[in-house]
Coordinates of C-alpha atoms in Angstrom, one line a residue:
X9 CA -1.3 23.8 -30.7
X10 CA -2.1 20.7 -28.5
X11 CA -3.5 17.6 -29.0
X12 CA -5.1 15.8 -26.7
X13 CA -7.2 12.3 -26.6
X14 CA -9.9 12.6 -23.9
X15 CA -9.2 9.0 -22.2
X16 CA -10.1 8.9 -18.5
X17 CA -9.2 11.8 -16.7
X18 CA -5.4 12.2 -17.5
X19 CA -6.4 14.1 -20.6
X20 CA -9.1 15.8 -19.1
X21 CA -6.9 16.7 -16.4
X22 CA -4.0 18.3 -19.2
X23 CA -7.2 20.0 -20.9
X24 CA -8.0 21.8 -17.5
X25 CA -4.4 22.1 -16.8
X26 CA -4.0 24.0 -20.5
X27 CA -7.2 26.4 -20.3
X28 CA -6.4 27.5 -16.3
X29 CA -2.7 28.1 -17.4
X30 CA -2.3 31.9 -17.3
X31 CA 0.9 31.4 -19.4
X32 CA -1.1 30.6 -22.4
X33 CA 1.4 29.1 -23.9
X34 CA -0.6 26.7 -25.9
X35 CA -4.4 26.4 -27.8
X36 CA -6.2 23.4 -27.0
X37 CA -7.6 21.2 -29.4
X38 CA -10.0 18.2 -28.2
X39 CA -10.6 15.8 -30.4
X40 CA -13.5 13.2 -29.6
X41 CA -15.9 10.6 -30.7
X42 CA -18.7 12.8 -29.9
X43 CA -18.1 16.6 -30.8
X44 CA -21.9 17.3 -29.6
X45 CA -21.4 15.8 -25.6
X46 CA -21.7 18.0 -23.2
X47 CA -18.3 17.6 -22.4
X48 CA -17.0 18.8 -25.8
X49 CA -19.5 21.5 -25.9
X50 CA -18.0 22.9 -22.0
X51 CA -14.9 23.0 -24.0
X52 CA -16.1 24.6 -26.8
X53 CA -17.6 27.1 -24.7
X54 CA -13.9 28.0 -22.9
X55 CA -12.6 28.4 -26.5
X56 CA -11.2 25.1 -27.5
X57 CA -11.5 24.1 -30.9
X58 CA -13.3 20.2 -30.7
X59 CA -13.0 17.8 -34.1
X60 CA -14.3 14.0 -34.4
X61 CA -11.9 11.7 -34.7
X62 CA -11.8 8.3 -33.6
X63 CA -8.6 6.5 -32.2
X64 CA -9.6 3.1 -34.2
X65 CA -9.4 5.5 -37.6
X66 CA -5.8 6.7 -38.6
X67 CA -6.7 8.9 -41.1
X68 CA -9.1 11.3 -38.9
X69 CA -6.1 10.9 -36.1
X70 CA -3.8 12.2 -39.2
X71 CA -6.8 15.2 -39.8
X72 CA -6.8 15.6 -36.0
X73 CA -2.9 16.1 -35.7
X74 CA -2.5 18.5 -38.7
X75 CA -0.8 21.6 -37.3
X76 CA -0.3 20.7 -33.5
X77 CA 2.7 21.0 -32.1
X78 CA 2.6 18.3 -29.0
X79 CA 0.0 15.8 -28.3
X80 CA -0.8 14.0 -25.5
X81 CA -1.5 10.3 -26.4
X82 CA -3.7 8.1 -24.3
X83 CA -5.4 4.6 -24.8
X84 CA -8.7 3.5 -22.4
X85 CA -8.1 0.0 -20.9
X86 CA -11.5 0.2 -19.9
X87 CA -13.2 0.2 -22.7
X88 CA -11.2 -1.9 -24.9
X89 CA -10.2 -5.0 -22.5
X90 CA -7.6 -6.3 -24.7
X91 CA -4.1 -5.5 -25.2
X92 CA -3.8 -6.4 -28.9
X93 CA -6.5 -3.8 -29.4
X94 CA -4.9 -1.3 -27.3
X95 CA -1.5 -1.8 -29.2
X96 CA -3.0 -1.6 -32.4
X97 CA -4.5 1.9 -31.2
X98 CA -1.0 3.0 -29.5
X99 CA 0.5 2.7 -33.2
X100 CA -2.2 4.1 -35.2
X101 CA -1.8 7.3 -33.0
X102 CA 2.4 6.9 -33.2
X103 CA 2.0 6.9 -36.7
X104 CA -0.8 9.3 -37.4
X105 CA 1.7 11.7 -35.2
X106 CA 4.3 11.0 -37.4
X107 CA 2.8 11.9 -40.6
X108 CA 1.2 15.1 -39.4
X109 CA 4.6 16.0 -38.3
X110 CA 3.9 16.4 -34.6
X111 CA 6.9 17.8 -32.4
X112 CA 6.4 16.6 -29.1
X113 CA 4.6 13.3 -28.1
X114 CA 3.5 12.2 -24.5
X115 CA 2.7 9.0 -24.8
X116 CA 0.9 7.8 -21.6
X117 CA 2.6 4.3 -21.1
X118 CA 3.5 2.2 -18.1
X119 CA 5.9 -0.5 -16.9
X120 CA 6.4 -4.1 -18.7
X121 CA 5.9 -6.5 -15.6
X122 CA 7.3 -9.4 -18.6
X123 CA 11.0 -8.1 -17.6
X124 CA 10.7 -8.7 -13.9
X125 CA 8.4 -11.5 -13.8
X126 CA 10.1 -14.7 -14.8
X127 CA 8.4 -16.2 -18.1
X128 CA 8.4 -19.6 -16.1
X129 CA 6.5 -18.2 -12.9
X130 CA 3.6 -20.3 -13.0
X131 CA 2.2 -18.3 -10.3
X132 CA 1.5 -15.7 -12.3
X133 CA -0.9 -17.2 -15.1
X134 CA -0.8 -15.8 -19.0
X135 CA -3.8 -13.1 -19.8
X136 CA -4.1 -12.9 -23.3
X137 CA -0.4 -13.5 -23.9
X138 CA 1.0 -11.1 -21.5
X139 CA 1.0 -11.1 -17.5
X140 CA -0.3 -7.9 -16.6
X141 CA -1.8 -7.0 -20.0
X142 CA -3.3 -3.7 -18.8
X143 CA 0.1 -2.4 -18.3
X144 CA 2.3 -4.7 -20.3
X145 CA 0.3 -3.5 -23.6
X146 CA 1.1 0.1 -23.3
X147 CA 4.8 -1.1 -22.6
X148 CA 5.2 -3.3 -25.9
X149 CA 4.2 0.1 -27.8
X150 CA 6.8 2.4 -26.4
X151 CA 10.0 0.9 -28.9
X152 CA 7.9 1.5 -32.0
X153 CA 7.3 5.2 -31.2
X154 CA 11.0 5.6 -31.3
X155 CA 11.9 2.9 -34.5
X156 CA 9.3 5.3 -36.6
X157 CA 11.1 8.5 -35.5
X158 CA 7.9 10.1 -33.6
X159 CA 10.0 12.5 -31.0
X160 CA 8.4 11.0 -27.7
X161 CA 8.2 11.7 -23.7
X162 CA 7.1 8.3 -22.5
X163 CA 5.2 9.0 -19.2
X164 CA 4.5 6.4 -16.7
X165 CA 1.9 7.2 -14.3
X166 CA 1.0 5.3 -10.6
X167 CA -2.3 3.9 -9.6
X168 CA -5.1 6.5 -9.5
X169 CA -6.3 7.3 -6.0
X170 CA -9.4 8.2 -7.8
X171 CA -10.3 4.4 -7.9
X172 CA -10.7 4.3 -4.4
X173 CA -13.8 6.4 -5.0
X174 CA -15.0 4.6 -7.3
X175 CA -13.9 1.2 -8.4
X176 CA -12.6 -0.1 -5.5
X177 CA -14.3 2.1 -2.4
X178 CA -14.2 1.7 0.9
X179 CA -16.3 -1.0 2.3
X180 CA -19.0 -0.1 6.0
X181 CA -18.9 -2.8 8.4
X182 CA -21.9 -3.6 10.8
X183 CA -20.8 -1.4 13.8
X184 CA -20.1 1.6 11.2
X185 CA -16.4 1.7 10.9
X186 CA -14.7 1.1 7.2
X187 CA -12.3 -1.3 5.8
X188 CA -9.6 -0.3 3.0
X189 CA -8.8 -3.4 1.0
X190 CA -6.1 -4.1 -1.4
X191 CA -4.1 -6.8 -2.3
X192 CA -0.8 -5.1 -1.1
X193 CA 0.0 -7.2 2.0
X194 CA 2.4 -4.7 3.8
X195 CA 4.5 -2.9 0.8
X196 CA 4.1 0.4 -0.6
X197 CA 1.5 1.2 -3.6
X198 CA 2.7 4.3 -5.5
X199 CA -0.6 6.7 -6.0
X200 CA -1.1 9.8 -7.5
X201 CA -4.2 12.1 -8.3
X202 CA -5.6 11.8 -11.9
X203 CA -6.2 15.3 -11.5
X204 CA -2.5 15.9 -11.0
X205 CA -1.6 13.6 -14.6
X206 CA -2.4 16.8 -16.5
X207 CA -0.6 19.4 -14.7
X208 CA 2.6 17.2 -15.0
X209 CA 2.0 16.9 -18.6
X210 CA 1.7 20.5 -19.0
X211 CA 5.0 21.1 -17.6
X212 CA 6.9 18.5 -19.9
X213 CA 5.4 20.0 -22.9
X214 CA 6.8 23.3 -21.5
X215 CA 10.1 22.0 -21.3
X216 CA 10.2 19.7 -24.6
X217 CA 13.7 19.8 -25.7
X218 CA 15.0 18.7 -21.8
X219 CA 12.7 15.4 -21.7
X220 CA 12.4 14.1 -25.1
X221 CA 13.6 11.0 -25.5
X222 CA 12.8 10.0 -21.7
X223 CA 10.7 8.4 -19.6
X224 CA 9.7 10.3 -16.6
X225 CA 8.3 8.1 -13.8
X226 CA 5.7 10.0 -11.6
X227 CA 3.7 9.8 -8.4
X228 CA 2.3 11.6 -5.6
X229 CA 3.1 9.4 -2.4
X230 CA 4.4 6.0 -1.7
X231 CA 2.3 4.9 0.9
X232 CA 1.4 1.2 2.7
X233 CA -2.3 0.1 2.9
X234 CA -2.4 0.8 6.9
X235 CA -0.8 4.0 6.4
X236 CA -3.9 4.8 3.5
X237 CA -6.2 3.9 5.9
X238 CA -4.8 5.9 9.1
X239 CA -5.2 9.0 6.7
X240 CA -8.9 7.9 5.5
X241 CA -9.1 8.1 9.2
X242 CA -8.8 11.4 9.9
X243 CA -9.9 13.0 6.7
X244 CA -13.4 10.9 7.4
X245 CA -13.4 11.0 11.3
X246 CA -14.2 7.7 11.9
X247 CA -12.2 4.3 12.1
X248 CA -10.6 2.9 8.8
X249 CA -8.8 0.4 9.2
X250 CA -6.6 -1.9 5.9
X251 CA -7.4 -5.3 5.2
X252 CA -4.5 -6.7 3.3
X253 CA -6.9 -8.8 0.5
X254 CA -5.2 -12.1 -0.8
X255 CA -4.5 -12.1 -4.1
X256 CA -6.0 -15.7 -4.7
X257 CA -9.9 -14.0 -3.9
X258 CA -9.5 -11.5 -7.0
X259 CA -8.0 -14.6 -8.8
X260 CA -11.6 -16.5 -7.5
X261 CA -13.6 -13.9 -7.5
X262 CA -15.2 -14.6 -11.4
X263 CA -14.9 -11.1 -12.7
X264 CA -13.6 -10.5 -16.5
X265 CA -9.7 -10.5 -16.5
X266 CA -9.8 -10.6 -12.9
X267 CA -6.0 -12.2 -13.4
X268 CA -4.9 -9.5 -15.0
X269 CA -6.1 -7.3 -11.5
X270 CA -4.5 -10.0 -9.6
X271 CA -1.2 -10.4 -11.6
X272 CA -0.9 -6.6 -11.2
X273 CA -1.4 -6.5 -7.5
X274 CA 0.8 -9.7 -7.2
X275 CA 3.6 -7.7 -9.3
X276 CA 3.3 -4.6 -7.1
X277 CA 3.7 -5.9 -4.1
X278 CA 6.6 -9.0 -4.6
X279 CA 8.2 -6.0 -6.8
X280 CA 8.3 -3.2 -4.8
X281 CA 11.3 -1.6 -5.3
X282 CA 10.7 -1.8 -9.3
X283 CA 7.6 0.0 -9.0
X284 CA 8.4 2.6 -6.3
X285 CA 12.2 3.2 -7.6
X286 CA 12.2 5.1 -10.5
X287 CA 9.0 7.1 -9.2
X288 CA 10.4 9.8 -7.9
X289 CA 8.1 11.8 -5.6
X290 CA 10.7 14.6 -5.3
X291 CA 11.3 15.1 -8.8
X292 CA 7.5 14.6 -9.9
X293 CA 6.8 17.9 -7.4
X294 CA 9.3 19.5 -9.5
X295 CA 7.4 19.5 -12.3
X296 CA 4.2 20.2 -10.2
X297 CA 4.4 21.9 -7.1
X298 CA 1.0 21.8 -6.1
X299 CA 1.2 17.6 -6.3
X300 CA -1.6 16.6 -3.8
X301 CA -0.4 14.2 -1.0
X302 CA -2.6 11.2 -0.4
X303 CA -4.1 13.4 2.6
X304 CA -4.6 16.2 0.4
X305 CA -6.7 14.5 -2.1
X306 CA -8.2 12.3 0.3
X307 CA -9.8 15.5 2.1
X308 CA -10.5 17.1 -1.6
X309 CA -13.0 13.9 -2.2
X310 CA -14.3 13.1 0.8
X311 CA -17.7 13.3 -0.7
X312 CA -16.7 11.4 -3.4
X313 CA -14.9 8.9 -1.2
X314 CA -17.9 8.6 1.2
X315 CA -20.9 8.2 -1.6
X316 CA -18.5 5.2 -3.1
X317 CA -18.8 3.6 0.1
X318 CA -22.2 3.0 0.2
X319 CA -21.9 1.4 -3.7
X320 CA -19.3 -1.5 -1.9
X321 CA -18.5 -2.4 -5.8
X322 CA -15.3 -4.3 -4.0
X323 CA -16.7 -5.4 -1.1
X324 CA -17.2 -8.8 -2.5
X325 CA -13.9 -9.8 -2.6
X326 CA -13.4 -9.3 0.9

């Protein structure tokens, strides 16, 4: 039996993963704020069993977990918008797993920029105690999965593609062609497709005993911002060209934690070789063969890609 916390669309991903596998090998079980959504009755409807539980209550996470054998753990930065929160969650779930006697958690972490980043650094300013709390939160949960015994994959993802279809989209100038802008001056950002997350998953819990106890690094394609935007070129047939966004105009640009989006950008691109390192494109392909390249999913959303476009949500910082 599997567990999974539908959080973005890494879980959803595994849960679609699971139900198309022809293996078999495991039953789903969703658990979810909202048994009655729409969403939880699709699932009920392909033969998942759905229970309520809520990530903020340990004991339904303890009900939830009784009798699964792996579960996929995952924490929404969105919604919460503050690390302390998002820790607090992180352990509930390590220790609701724990108790319920889980096998095999995949705990969907990331990297701690606080041991690259010099403490000193002024020019990265605190946010809420940490320098890229989105990312740094996950990271300070990781040790106490392992100090309470819970046996643990710790899975560090890439940025999501998917944001360029919605969060950050493309932006139409006045004579019609597109801008692609991020705050990656000319170094590599490592992207993968959410949709991808869950078929990796799928193969780690398939292969427990080899990576428990690790952390498995993943992405799709390490790509520059110009070389983004030559491929948004020819999946959209029409000129996009990358604007390399200074960092200081998501620092000015008065949204909520907009340091935090600046800090990571700022980490990502100073840090390259920390970031695009240990994420091995070869190996992630090895546990999914059918890993979408940037083009790939690119062409798979166009729709997607183009009806962001016309929203400009990032536009402004341009």
């Amino acid at each position: 039996m599997l567990w999974w916390a539908p959080r973005a669309n890494r879980a959803g991903g595994l849960a679609q993963a699971i139900l198309a596998d022809p293996a078999g090998e495991f039953a789903l079980r969703a658990i979810t704020r909202n048994p009655d959504s729409e969403a939880a009755q699709a699932l009920r409807e392909r033969g998942t069993e759905v229970v309520k539980a809520d990530l903020a209550d340990e004991a339904s996470l303890r009900a939830a977990f009784e009798g699964a054998d792996a579960a996929f753990l995952v924490t929404n930065w969105a919604e919460l918008m503050d690390p302390k929160a998002e820790i607090d969650q992180a352990h509930a779930m390590a220790r609701a797993a724990k108790a319920a006697g889980v096998g095999h958690a995949i705990w969907s972490t990331n990297d701690d920029s606080r041991q690259t980043i010099p403490a000193d650094d002024e020019r990265y300013p605190d946010v809420l105690g940490f320098k890229v709390p989105h990312i740094d939160a996950k990271a300070s949960a990781d040790a106490y999965f392992t100090e309470i015994g819970v046996p643990t994959t710790f899975l560090r993802t890439s940025f999501f593609w998917d944001n360029l279809a919605s969060v950050m989209p493309l932006r139409r100038n006045e004579d019609g062609t597109l801008t692609l802008a991020l705050a990656m001056g000319g170094s590599r950002l490592s992207g993968i497709a959410a949709a991808d997350i869950g078929k990796v998953v799928l193969s780690i819990l398939k292969r427990r005993e080899e990576f428990l106890g690790r952390t498995v690094s993943i992405a799709g394609e390490h790509l520059t911002g110009t070389q983004m935007a030559a491929q948004f070129s020819d999946v959209l047939g029409q000129t996009v060209t990358y604007h390399p966004l200074p960092v200081q105009s998501i620092r000015e640009a008065g949204f909520y934690l907009a340091d935090d989006v600046a800090n990571m950008f700022q980490f990502f691109t100073e840090y390259e070789d920390v970031i695009v390192g240990p994420r091995d494109v070869s190996a992630t392909r090895e546990l999914h063969p059918e890993l979408m390249t940037f083009a790939t999913w690119a062409a798979q959303n166009r729709d997607r890609v183009q009806a962001a476009t016309a929203e400009q949500n990032w536009s402004q910082l341009l």
